XYZ file of C-alpha atoms in Angstrom:
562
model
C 24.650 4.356 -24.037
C 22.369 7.205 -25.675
C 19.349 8.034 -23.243
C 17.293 6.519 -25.751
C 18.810 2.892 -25.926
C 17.895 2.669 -22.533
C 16.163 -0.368 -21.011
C 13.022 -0.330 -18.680
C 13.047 0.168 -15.306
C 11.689 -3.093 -14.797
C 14.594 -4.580 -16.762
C 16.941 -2.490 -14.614
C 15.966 -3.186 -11.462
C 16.134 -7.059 -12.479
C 19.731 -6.863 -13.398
C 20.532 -5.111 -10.038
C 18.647 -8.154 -8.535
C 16.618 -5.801 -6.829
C 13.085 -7.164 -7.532
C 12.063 -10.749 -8.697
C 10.671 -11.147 -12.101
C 7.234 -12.481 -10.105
C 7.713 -8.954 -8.171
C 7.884 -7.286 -11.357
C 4.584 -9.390 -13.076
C 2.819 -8.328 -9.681
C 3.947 -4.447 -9.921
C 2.972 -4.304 -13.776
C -0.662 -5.746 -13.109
C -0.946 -2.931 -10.379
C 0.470 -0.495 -12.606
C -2.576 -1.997 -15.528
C -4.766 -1.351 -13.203
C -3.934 2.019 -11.227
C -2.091 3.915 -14.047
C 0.459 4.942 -12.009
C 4.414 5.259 -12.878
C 6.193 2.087 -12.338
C 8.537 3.200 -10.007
C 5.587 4.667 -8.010
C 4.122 1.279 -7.447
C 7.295 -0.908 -6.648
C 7.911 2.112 -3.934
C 4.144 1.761 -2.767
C 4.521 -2.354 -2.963
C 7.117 -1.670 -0.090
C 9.772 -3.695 -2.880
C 12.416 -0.555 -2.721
C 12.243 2.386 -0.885
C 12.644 5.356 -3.256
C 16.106 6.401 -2.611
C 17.236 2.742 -2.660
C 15.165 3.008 -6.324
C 17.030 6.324 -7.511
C 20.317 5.020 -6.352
C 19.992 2.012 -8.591
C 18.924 3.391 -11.238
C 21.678 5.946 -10.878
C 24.536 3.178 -10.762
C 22.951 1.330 -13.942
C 22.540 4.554 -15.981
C 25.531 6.479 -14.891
C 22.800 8.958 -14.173
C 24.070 11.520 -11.010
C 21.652 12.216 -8.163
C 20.498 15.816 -7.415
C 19.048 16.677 -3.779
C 16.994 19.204 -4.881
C 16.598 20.105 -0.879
C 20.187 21.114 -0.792
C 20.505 23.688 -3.267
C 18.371 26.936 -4.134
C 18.121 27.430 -7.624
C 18.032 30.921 -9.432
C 15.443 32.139 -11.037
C 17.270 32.947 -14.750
C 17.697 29.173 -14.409
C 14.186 28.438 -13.637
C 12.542 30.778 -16.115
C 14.712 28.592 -18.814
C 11.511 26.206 -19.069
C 7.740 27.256 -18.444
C 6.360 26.161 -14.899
C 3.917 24.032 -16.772
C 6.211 22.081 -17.772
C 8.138 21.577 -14.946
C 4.691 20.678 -13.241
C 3.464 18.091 -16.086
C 7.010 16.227 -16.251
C 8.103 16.501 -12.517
C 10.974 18.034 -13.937
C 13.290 21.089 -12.628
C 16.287 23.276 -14.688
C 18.982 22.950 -12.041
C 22.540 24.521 -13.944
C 23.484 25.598 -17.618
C 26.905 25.685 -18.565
C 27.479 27.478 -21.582
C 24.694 25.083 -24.109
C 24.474 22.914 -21.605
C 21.560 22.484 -19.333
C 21.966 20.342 -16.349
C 17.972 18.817 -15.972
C 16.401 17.153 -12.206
C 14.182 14.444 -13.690
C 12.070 12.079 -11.066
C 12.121 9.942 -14.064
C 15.354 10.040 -16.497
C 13.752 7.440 -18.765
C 10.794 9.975 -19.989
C 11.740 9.899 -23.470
C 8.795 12.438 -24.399
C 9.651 14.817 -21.332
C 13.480 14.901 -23.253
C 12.062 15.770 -26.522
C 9.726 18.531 -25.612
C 12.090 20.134 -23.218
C 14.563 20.081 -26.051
C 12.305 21.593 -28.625
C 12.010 24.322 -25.606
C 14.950 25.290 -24.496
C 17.351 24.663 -27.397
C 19.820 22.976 -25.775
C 22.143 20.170 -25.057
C 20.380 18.260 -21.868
C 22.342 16.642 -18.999
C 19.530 14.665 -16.714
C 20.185 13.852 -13.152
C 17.893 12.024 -11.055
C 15.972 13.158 -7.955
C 13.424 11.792 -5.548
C 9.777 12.545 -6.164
C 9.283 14.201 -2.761
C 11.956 16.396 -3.047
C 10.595 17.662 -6.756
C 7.261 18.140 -5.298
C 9.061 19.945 -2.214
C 11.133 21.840 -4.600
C 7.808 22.181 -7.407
C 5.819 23.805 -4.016
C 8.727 25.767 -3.128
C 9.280 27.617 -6.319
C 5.743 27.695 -7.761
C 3.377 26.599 -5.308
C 0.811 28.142 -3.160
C 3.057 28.625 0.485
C 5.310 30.980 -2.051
C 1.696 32.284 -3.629
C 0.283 32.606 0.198
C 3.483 34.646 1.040
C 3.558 37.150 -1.937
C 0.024 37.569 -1.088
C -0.159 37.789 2.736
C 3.167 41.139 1.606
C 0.885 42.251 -0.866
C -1.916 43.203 1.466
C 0.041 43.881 4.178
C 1.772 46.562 1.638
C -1.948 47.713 0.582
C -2.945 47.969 4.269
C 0.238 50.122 5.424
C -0.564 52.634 2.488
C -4.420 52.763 3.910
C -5.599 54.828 6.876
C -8.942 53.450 7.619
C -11.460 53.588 10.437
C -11.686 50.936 12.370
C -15.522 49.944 11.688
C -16.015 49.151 8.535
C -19.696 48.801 6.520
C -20.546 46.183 5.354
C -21.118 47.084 2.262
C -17.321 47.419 2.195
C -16.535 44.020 3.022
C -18.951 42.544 0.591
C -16.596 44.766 -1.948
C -13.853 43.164 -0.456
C -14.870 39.717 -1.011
C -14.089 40.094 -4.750
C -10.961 41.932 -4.840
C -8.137 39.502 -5.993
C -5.680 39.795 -2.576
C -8.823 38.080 -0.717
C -9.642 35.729 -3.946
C -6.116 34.780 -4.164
C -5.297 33.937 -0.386
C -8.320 31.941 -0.218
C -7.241 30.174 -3.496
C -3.428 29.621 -2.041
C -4.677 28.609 1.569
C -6.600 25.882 -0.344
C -3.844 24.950 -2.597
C -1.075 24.491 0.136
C -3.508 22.442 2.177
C -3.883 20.019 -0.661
C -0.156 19.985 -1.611
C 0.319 19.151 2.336
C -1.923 16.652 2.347
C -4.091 18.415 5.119
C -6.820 16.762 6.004
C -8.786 19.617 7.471
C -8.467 23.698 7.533
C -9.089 25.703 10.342
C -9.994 29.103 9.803
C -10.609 30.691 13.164
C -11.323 34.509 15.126
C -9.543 35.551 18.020
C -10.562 38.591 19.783
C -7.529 41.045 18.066
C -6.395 38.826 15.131
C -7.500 35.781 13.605
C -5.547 32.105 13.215
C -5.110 29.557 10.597
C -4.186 26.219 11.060
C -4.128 22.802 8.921
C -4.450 19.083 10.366
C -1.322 17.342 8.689
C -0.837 13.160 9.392
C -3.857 13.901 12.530
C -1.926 16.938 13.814
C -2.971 20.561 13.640
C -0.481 23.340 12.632
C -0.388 26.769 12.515
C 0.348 28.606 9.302
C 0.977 32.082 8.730
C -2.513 34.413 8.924
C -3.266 37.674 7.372
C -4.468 41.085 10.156
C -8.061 40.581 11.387
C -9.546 43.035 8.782
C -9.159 40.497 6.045
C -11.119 37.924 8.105
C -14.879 38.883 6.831
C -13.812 39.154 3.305
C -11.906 35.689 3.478
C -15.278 34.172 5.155
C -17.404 35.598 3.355
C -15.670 34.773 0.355
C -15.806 31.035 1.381
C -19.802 30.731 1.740
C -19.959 32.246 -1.190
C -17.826 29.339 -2.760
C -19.708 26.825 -0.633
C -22.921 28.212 -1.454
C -24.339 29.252 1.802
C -26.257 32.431 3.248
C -23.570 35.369 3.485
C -26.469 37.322 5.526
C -26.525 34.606 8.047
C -23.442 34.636 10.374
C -25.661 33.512 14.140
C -26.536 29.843 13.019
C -23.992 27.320 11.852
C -23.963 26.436 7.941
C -22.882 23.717 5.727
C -21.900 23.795 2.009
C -19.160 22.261 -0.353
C -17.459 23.006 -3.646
C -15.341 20.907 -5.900
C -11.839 22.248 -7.040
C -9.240 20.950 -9.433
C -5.323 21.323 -8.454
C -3.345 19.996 -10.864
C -4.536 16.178 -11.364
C -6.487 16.177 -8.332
C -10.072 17.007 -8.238
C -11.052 17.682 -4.737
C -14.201 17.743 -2.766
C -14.674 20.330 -0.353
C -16.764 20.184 2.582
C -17.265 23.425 4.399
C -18.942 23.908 8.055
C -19.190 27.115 9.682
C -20.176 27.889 14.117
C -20.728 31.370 15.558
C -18.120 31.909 17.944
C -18.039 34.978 20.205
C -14.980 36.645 18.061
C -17.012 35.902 14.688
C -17.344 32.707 12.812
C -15.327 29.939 12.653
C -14.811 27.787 9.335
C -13.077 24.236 9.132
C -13.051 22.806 5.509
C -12.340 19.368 4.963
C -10.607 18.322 2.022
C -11.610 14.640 -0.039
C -9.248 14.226 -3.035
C -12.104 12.322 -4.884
C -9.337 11.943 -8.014
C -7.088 9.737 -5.689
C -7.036 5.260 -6.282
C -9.044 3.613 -3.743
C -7.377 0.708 -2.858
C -8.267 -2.864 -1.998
C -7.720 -3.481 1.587
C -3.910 -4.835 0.755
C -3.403 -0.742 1.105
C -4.701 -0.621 4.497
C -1.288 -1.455 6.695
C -3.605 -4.647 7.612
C -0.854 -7.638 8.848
C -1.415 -11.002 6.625
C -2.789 -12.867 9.330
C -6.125 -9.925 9.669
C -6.136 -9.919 6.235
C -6.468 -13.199 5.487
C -9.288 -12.721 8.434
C -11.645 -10.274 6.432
C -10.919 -12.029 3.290
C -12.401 -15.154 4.248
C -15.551 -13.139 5.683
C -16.010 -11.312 2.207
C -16.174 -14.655 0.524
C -19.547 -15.576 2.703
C -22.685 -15.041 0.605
C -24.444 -12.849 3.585
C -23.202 -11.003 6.816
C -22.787 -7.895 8.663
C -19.242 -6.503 8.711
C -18.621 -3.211 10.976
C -15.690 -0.910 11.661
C -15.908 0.472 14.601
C -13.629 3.463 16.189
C -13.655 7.163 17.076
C -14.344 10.120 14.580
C -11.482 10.218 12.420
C -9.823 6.783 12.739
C -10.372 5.764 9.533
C -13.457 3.686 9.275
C -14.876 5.331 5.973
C -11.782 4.205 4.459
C -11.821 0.513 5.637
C -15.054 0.447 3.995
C -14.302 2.170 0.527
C -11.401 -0.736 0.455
C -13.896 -3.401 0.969
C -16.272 -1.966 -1.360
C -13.526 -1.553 -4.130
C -12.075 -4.817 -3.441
C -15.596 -6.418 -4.182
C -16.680 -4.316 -7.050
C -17.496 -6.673 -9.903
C -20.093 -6.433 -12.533
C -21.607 -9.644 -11.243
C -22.607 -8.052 -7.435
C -25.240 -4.787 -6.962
C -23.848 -2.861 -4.570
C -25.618 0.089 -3.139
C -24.304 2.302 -0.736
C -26.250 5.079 1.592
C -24.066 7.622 3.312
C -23.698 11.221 4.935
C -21.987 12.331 3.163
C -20.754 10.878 -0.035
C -16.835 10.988 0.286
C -15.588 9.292 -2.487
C -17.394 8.058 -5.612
C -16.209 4.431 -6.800
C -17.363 3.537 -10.645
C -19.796 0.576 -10.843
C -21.516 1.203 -7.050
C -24.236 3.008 -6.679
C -24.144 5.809 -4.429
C -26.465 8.047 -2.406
C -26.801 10.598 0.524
C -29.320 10.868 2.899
C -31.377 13.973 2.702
C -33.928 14.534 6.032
C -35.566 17.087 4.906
C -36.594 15.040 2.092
C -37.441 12.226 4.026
C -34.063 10.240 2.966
C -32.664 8.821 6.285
C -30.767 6.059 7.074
C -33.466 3.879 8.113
C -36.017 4.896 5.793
C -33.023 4.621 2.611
C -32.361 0.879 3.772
C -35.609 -0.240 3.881
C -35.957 1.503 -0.390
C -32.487 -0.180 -0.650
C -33.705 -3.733 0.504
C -36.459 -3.404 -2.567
C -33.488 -3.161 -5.242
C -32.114 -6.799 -5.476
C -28.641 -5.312 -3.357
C -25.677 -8.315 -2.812
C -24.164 -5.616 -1.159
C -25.279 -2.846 1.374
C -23.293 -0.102 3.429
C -24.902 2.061 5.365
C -22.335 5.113 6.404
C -23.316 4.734 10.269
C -25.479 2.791 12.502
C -26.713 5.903 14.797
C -30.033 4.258 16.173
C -31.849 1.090 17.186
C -34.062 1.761 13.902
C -31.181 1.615 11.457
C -29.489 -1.628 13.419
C -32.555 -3.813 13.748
C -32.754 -2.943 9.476
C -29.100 -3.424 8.756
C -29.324 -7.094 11.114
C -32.680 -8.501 9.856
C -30.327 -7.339 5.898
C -27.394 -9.397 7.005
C -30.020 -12.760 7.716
C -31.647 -12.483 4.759
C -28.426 -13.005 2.318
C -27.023 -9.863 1.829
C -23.468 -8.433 2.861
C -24.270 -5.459 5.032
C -21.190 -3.434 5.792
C -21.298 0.092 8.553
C -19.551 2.396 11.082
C -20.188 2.216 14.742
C -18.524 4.101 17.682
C -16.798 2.545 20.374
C -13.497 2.060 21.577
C -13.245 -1.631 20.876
C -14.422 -4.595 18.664
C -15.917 -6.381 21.184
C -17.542 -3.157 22.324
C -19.572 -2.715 19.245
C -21.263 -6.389 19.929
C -22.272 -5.885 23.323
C -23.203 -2.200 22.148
C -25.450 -3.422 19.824
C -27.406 -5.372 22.010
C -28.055 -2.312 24.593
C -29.738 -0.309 21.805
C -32.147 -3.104 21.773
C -31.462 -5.576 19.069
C -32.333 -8.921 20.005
C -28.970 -11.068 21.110
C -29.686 -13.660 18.956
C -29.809 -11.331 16.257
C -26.652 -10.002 17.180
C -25.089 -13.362 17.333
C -26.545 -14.238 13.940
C -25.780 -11.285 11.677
C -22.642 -9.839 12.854
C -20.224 -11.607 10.884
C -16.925 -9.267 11.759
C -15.786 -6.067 13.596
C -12.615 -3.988 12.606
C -11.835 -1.584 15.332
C -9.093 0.670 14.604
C -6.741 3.874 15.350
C -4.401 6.121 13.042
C -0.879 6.220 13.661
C 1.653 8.368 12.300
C 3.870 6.560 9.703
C 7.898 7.118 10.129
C 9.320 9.614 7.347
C 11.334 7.321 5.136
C 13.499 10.557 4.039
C 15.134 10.601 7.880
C 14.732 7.615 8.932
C 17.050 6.448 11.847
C 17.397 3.112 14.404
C 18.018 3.330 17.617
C 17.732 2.016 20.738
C 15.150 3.109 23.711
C 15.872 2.666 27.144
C 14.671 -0.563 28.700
C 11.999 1.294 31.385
C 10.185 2.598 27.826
C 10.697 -1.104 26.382
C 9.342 -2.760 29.934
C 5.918 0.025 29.891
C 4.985 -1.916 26.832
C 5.534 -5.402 27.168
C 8.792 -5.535 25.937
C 11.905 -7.571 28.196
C 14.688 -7.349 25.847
C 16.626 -4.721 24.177
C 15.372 -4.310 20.283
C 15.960 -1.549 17.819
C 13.197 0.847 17.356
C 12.855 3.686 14.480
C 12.138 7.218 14.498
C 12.566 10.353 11.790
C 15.591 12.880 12.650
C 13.490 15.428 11.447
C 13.719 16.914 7.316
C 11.980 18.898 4.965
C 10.354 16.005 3.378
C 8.137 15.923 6.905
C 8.730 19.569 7.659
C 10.930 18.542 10.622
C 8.641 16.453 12.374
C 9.817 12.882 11.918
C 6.797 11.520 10.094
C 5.124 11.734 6.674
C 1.483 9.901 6.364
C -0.324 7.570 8.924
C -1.059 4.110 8.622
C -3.905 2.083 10.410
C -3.933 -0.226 14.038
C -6.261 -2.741 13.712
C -8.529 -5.266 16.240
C -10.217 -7.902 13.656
C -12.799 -9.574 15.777
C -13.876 -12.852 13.867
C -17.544 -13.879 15.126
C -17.325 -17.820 15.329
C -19.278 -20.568 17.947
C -17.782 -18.746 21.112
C -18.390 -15.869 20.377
C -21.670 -16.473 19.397
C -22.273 -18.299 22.621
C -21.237 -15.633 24.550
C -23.116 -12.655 22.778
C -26.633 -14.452 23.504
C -25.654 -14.883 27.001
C -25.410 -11.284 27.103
C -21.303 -11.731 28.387
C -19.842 -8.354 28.868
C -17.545 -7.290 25.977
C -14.126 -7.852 28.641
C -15.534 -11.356 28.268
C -15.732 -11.192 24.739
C -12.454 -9.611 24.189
C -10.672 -12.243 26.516
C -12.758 -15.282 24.236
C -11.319 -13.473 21.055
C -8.056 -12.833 22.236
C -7.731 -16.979 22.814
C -9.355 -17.577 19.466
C -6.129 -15.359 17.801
C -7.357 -11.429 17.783
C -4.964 -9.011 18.212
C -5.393 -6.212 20.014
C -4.997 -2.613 18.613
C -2.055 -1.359 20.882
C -0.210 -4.791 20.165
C -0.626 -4.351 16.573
C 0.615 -0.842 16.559
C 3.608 -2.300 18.943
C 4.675 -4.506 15.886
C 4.235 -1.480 13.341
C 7.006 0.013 15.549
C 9.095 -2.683 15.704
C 9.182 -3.218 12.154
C 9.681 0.186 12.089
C 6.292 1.595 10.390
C 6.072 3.988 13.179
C 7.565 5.268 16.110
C 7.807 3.061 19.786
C 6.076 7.165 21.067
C 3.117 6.885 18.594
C 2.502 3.062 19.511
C 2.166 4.109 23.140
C -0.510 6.356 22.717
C -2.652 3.238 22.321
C -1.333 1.277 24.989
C -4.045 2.055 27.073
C -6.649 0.655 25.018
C -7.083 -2.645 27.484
């Protein structure tokens, strides 16, 4: 059947009885309102996996499957079509035999990506169909920014073996140096791979002879390859310049941030530099403010939690808190509420520091102290504008809680972060900063603790079965099959690709009520909510192992939250 006369995917994947027709209605509304490819969102939906997706469609079609991580393609093949191209349609030349040009598609049904790769090339196309992580891998590998960062880190370490320099230099020659491309180009490509990685953070950091760079992938930090020491100055320098901050000043820390666009993604970032005894040290965080925010069905939250906060959300007042160390996720709990209750009929006003996303139809703002903007004095403006809905980014003293409590009584949904380990820490927390346990008891409507857990790569994915001492340190009497990654180039050989949240959801009904104005210690608490159905973090991270989200090794790093 001509490429052409092909049915949907949807349509496909029905006849292979691989999906419902309800699936399919539920996938299409997400796809209405996300924009995202089809085949993206029945992958996301957890429906197919994406080689279980590519395989079908490959039986259907008659369409062959490429693993574009097996095979090194040359580069008269590659210059056959412009990288653009290959970037726009996810698309890579693979083979040509004689007029015919054998063509990796992620999706063989892109009529338009046929046609205007046929106007290019002027020839007869054979399509096969590959994975999208291994065209990104492949995309990266060919034309991305670790091959960039490579050509660049030779480049200057060509330039440098042809110079004899002294070893100080002025400084009038490393403000030069700041604008010469090598520097403006490894800067550019360090930024670029961390975004195609997904990094959440980049470390740029002095040593005492050289200088280190390394990237926090899925909560991990690793090591990529860093250019002599003599290009550290220029590469800083280069950065506050970007960022916006004092080049002059190197003995005080400094903050800035700068917005850049990589392909579809626009991201924020948020630069912070410390004087170190080597030099300074620079850690950039990266905020891809172009990426969907989800409703809280995205979080990894089990039906029975979600159902939890669900029911809270559909209370006319309250105060709802995650709670959790830096970097556990909290912000992103929140956006999902937010997102999930962002109508045109509710006012929702949110105060933060800083602003990480931006979400159309809430209005946003960051607190500025030397202006006068905190979080206690920004509440109390906030309170004046008719809000339904309030979050404050963190409650960080007894000013800001007594506000955001005395909020949540007087009808509005009040929503913040908070730092402890547990849920029923943040109640009993509250009340030592001085807030009234009535209060407390009143307001406080639900707390979400949480952790981040590293998420099984789906590309390696293998059972197997632990030993039954590992089984017993959890909880666990009888043998049952676990999951791990072997290790690929889809997670760089580590065995995972993303992380997924553990969550406590701590419901505030009668008891616990009861027990908050009695001032009950939070093991109390936690033993109260643990009868009235809370799970706790570690046993939810347990079941995202067994079901094999994540590995039985990641789930044990919470197993001492008791």
């Amino acid at each position: 059947m001509p490429l052409k006369e092909r049915k949907k995917l949807g349509e496909i994947l029905i006849e292979a009885q691989k999906i419902t027709e309800a699936e399919l209605q539920k996938a299409l509304l997400e796809q209405k309102k996300y924009g995202e490819k089809l085949g993206k969102i029945i992958v996301k939906m957890g429906l197919l996996t994406e080689n279980e997706l590519i395989q079908t469609i490959s039986r259907q079609l008659g369409i062959p499957v490429v693993r574009l991580d097996k095979i090194d393609i040359p580069r008269e093949i590659l210059r056959l079509i412009p990288e653009d191209v290959c970037k726009t349609y996810m698309v890579l030349p693979v083979e040509r035999r004689f007029n015919v040009l054998k063509l990796a598609m992620v999706d063989p049904l892109d009529i338009n990506a046929m046609d205007e790769i046929s106007k290019t090339v002027r020839l007869e196309l054979e399509p096969c169909i590959a994975t999208e992580g291994e065209m990104k891998r492949a995309l990266e590998k060919y034309y991305g920014a670790r091959s960039i960062m490579h050509e660049t880190l030779e480049m200057i370490k060509g330039m440098e073996e042809k110079e004899e320099e002294e070893e100080e230099e002025e400084e009038a020659k490393v403000v030069e140096a700041i604008e010469d491309e090598p520097v403006i180009k490894l800067v550019n490509s360090i930024i670029s791979q961390a975004i195609q990685d997904s990094a959440s953070d980049i470390h740029i950091e002095p040593m005492e002879k050289d200088m280190r760079i390394r990237m926090r992938i899925d909560g991990k930090l690793r090591e990529v390859p860093s250019p002599q020491k003599k290009m550290f100055l220029p590469m800083v320098s280069r950065i506050k310049i970007m960022s916006g901050m004092d080049i002059a000043k190197t003995r005080i820390p400094q903050d800035g941030r700068f917005d850049i666009q990589e392909g579809m993604k626009e991201v924020s970032v948020r630069v912070s530099t410390f004087p170190s005894i080597f030099g300074e040290k620079v850690v950039m965080r990266l905020l891809d403010k172009s990426s969907a925010l989800y409703g809280i069905d995205r979080l990894g939250l089990f039906d029975k939690d979600k159902v939890k906060i669900t029911n809270v959300l559909k209370r006319p007042y309250g105060f709802i808190m995650a709670t959790g160390p830096t970097g556990s996720g909290k912000s992103t709990t929140l956006y999902a509420i937010l997102t999930s209750m962002n109508t045109p009929e509710k006012n929702i006003i949110t105060l933060e520091d800083p602003v990480e996303y931006t979400i159309e139809g809430i209005t946003q703002s960051q607190i500025n102290p030397k202006a006068g903007l905190t979080f206690d004095t920004g509440l109390r403006a906030i309170l004046r504008q008719d809000p339904d809905v309030i979050m404050v980014g963190e409650i960080r003293d007894a000013e800001t809680a007594s506000i955001a409590t005395h909020a949540a009584l007087t009808g509005h949904i009040v929503l913040s972060t908070f730092h402890t380990n547990d849920a029923a820490g943040a109640l009993t927390r509250f009340v030592e900063m001085g807030i009234e346990p009535f209060l407390v008891a009143s307001s406080v409507t639900c707390v979400i603790a949480q952790r981040l857990i590293r998420r099984i790569c789906e590309e390696c994915k293998e059972a197997y079965y632990p030993s039954m001492t590992v089984l017993n340190s959890i909880g666990i009497k009888e043998q049952v099959t676990f999951y791990r990654g072997k290790g690929c180039p889809a997670c760089r050989n580590t065995g995972y690709k993303g992380r997924v949240g553990a969550f406590e959801v701590l419901i505030v009904d009668d008891d616990i009520r009861e027990l908050v104005i009695k001032k009950a210690s939070s093991e109390e608490i936690k033993n109260k909510a643990l009868e009235n159905g809370m799970t706790l973090i570690k046993d939810d991270a347990i079941r995202k192992a067994i079901l094999g989200i994540t590995t039985i090794e990641e789930a044990m790093t919470l197993t001492q939250l008791d």
